[in-house]
XYZ file of N, CA and C in Angstrom:
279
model
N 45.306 23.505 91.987
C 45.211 24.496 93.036
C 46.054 25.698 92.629
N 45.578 26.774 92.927
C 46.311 27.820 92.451
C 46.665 28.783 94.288
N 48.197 28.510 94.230
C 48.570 29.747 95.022
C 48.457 30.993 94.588
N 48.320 32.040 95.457
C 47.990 33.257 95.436
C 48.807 34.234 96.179
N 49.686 35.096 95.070
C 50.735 36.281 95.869
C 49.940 37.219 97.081
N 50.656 37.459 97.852
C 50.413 38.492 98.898
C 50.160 39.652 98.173
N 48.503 40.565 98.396
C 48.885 42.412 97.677
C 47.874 41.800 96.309
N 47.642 40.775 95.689
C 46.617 41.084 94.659
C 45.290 40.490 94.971
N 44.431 41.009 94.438
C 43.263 40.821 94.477
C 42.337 39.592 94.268
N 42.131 38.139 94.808
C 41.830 37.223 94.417
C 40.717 37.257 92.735
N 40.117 38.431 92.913
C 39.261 38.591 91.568
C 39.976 38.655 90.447
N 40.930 39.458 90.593
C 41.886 39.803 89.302
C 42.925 38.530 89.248
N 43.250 37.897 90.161
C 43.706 36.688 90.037
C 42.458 35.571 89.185
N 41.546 35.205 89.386
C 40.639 34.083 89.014
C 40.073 34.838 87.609
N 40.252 36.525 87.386
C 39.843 36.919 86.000
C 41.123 36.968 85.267
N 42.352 36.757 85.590
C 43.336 36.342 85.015
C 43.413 34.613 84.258
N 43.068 34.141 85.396
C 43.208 32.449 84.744
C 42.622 32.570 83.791
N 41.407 32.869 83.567
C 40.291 32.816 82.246
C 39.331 31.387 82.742
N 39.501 30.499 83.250
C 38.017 30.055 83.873
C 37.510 29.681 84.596
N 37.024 31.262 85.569
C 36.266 31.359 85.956
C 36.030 32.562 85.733
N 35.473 32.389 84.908
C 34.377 33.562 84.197
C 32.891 33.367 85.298
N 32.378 32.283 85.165
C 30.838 32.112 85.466
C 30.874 32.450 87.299
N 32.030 32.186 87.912
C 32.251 32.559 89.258
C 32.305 34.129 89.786
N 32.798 34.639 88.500
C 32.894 35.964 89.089
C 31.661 37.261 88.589
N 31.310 35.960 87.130
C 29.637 36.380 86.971
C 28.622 36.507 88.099
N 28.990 35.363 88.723
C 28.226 35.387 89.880
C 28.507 35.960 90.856
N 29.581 36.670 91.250
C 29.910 37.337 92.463
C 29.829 38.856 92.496
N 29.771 39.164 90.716
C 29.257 40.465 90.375
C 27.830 40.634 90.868
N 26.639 39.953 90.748
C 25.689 39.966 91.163
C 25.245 39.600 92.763
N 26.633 39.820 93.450
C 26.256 39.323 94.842
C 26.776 40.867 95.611
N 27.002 40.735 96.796
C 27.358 41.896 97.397
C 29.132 41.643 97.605
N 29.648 39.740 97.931
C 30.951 39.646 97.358
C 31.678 39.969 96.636
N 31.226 40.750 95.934
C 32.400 41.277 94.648
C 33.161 42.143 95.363
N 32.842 42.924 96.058
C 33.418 43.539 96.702
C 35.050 43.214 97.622
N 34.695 41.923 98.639
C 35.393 41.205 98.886
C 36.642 40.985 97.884
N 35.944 40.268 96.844
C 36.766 39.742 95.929
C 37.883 40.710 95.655
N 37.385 41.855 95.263
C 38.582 42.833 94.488
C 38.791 43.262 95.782
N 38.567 43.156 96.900
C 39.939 44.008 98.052
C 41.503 43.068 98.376
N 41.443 43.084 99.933
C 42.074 42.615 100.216
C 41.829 42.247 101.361
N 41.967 41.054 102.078
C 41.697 40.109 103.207
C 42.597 38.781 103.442
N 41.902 38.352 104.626
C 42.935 37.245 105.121
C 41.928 36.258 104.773
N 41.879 35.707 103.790
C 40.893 34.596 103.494
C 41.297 33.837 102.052
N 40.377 32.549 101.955
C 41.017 31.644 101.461
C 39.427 31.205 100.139
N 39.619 31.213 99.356
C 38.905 31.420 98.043
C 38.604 29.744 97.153
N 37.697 29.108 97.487
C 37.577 27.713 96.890
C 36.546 28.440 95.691
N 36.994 28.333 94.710
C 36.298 28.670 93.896
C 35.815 27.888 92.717
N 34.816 27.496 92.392
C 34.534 26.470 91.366
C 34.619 27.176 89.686
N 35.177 26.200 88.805
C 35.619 26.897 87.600
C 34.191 26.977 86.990
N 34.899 27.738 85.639
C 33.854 27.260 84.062
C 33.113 25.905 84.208
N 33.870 25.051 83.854
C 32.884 23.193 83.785
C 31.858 23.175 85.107
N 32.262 23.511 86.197
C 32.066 22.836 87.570
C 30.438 23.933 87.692
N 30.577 25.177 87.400
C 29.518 25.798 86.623
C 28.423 25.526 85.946
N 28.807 25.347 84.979
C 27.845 24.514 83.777
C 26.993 23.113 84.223
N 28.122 22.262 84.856
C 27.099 21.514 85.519
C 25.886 21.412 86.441
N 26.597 22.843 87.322
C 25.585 23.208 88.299
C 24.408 24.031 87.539
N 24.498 24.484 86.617
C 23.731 24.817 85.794
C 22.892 23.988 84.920
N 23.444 23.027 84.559
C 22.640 21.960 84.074
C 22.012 20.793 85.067
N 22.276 20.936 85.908
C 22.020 19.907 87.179
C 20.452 20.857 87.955
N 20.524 22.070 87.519
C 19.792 22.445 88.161
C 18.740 23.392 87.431
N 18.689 23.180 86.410
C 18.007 23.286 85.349
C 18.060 25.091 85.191
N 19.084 25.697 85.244
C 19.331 27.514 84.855
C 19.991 27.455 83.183
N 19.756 28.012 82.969
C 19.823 28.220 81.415
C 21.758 29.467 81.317
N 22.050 29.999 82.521
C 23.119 30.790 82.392
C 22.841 31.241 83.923
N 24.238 32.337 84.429
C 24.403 32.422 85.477
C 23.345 33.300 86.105
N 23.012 34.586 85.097
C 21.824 35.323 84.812
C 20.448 34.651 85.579
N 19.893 33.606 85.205
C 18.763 32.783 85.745
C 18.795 32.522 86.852
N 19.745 32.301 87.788
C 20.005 32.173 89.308
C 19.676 33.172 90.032
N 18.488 33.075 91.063
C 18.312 33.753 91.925
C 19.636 34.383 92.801
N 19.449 35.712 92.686
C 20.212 36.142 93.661
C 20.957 35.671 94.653
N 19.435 35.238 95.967
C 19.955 34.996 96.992
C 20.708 33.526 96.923
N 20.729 32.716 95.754
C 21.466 31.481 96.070
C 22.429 31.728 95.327
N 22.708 32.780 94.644
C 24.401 33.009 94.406
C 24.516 33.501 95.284
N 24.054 34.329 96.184
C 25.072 34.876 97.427
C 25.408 33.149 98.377
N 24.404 32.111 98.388
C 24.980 30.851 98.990
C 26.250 31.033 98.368
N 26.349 30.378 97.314
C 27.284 29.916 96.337
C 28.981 30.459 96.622
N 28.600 31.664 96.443
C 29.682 32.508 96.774
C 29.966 32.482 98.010
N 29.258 32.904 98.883
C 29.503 32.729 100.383
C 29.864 31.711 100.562
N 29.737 30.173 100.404
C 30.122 28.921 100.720
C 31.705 28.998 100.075
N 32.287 29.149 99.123
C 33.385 29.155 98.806
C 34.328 30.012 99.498
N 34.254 30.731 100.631
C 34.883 31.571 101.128
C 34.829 31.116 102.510
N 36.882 30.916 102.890
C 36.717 31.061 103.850
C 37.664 32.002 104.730
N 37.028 32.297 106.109
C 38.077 33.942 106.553
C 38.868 33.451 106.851
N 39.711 32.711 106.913
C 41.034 32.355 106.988
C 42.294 32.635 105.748
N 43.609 32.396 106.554
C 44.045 32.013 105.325
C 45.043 30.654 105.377
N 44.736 30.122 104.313
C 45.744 28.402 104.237
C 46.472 28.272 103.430
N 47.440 27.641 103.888
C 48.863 27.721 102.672
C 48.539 26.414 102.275
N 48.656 26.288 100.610
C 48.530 24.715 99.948
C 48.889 23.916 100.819
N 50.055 23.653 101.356
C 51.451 22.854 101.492
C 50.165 22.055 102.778
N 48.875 23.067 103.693
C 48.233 22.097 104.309
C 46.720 21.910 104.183
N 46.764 21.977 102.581
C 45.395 21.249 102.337
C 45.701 20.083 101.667
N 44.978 19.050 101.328
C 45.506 17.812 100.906
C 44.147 17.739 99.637
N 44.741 17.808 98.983
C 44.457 17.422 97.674
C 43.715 15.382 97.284
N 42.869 15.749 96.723
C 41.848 14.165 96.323
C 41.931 14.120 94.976
């Protein structure tokens, strides 16, 4: 789980880690990107590189490119929520 400072941008945070590349591939092509690089009171489940690929191979897309639009805007939209939650009360599996 990655905490997140107050004041930066969850995008530039998750293009910092280095993977999630394919997440923010996909959020470039959504109207979320936007979101991403501001600033809000919300809370960012974001699936990496691997978690990607599978969904990509699970669902037979060849790259993030091949995904219809409107089900990366699911994708993205489902990982977002307007809140915000401090680790300390999500519980980890």
């Amino acid at each position: 789980m990655t905490v997140l400072l107050a004041g930066k941008a969850i995008y530039d945070v998750l293009k910092e880690k280095g993977n999630f590349k394919m997440y923010l591939e996909a959020a470039d092509r959504t109207l979320y990107s936007s979101v991403l690089k501001g600033s809000g009171n919300y809370t960012v489940f974001a699936p990496n590189d691997d978690a990607f690929k599978k969904y990509l191979t699970e669902n037979g897309y060849t790259s993030v490119e091949a995904i219809p639009v409107d089900e990366l805007t699911k994708i993205i939209g489902y990982s977002l929520v307007y809140n915000k939650f401090e680790a300390a009360h999500l519980v980890m599996l």
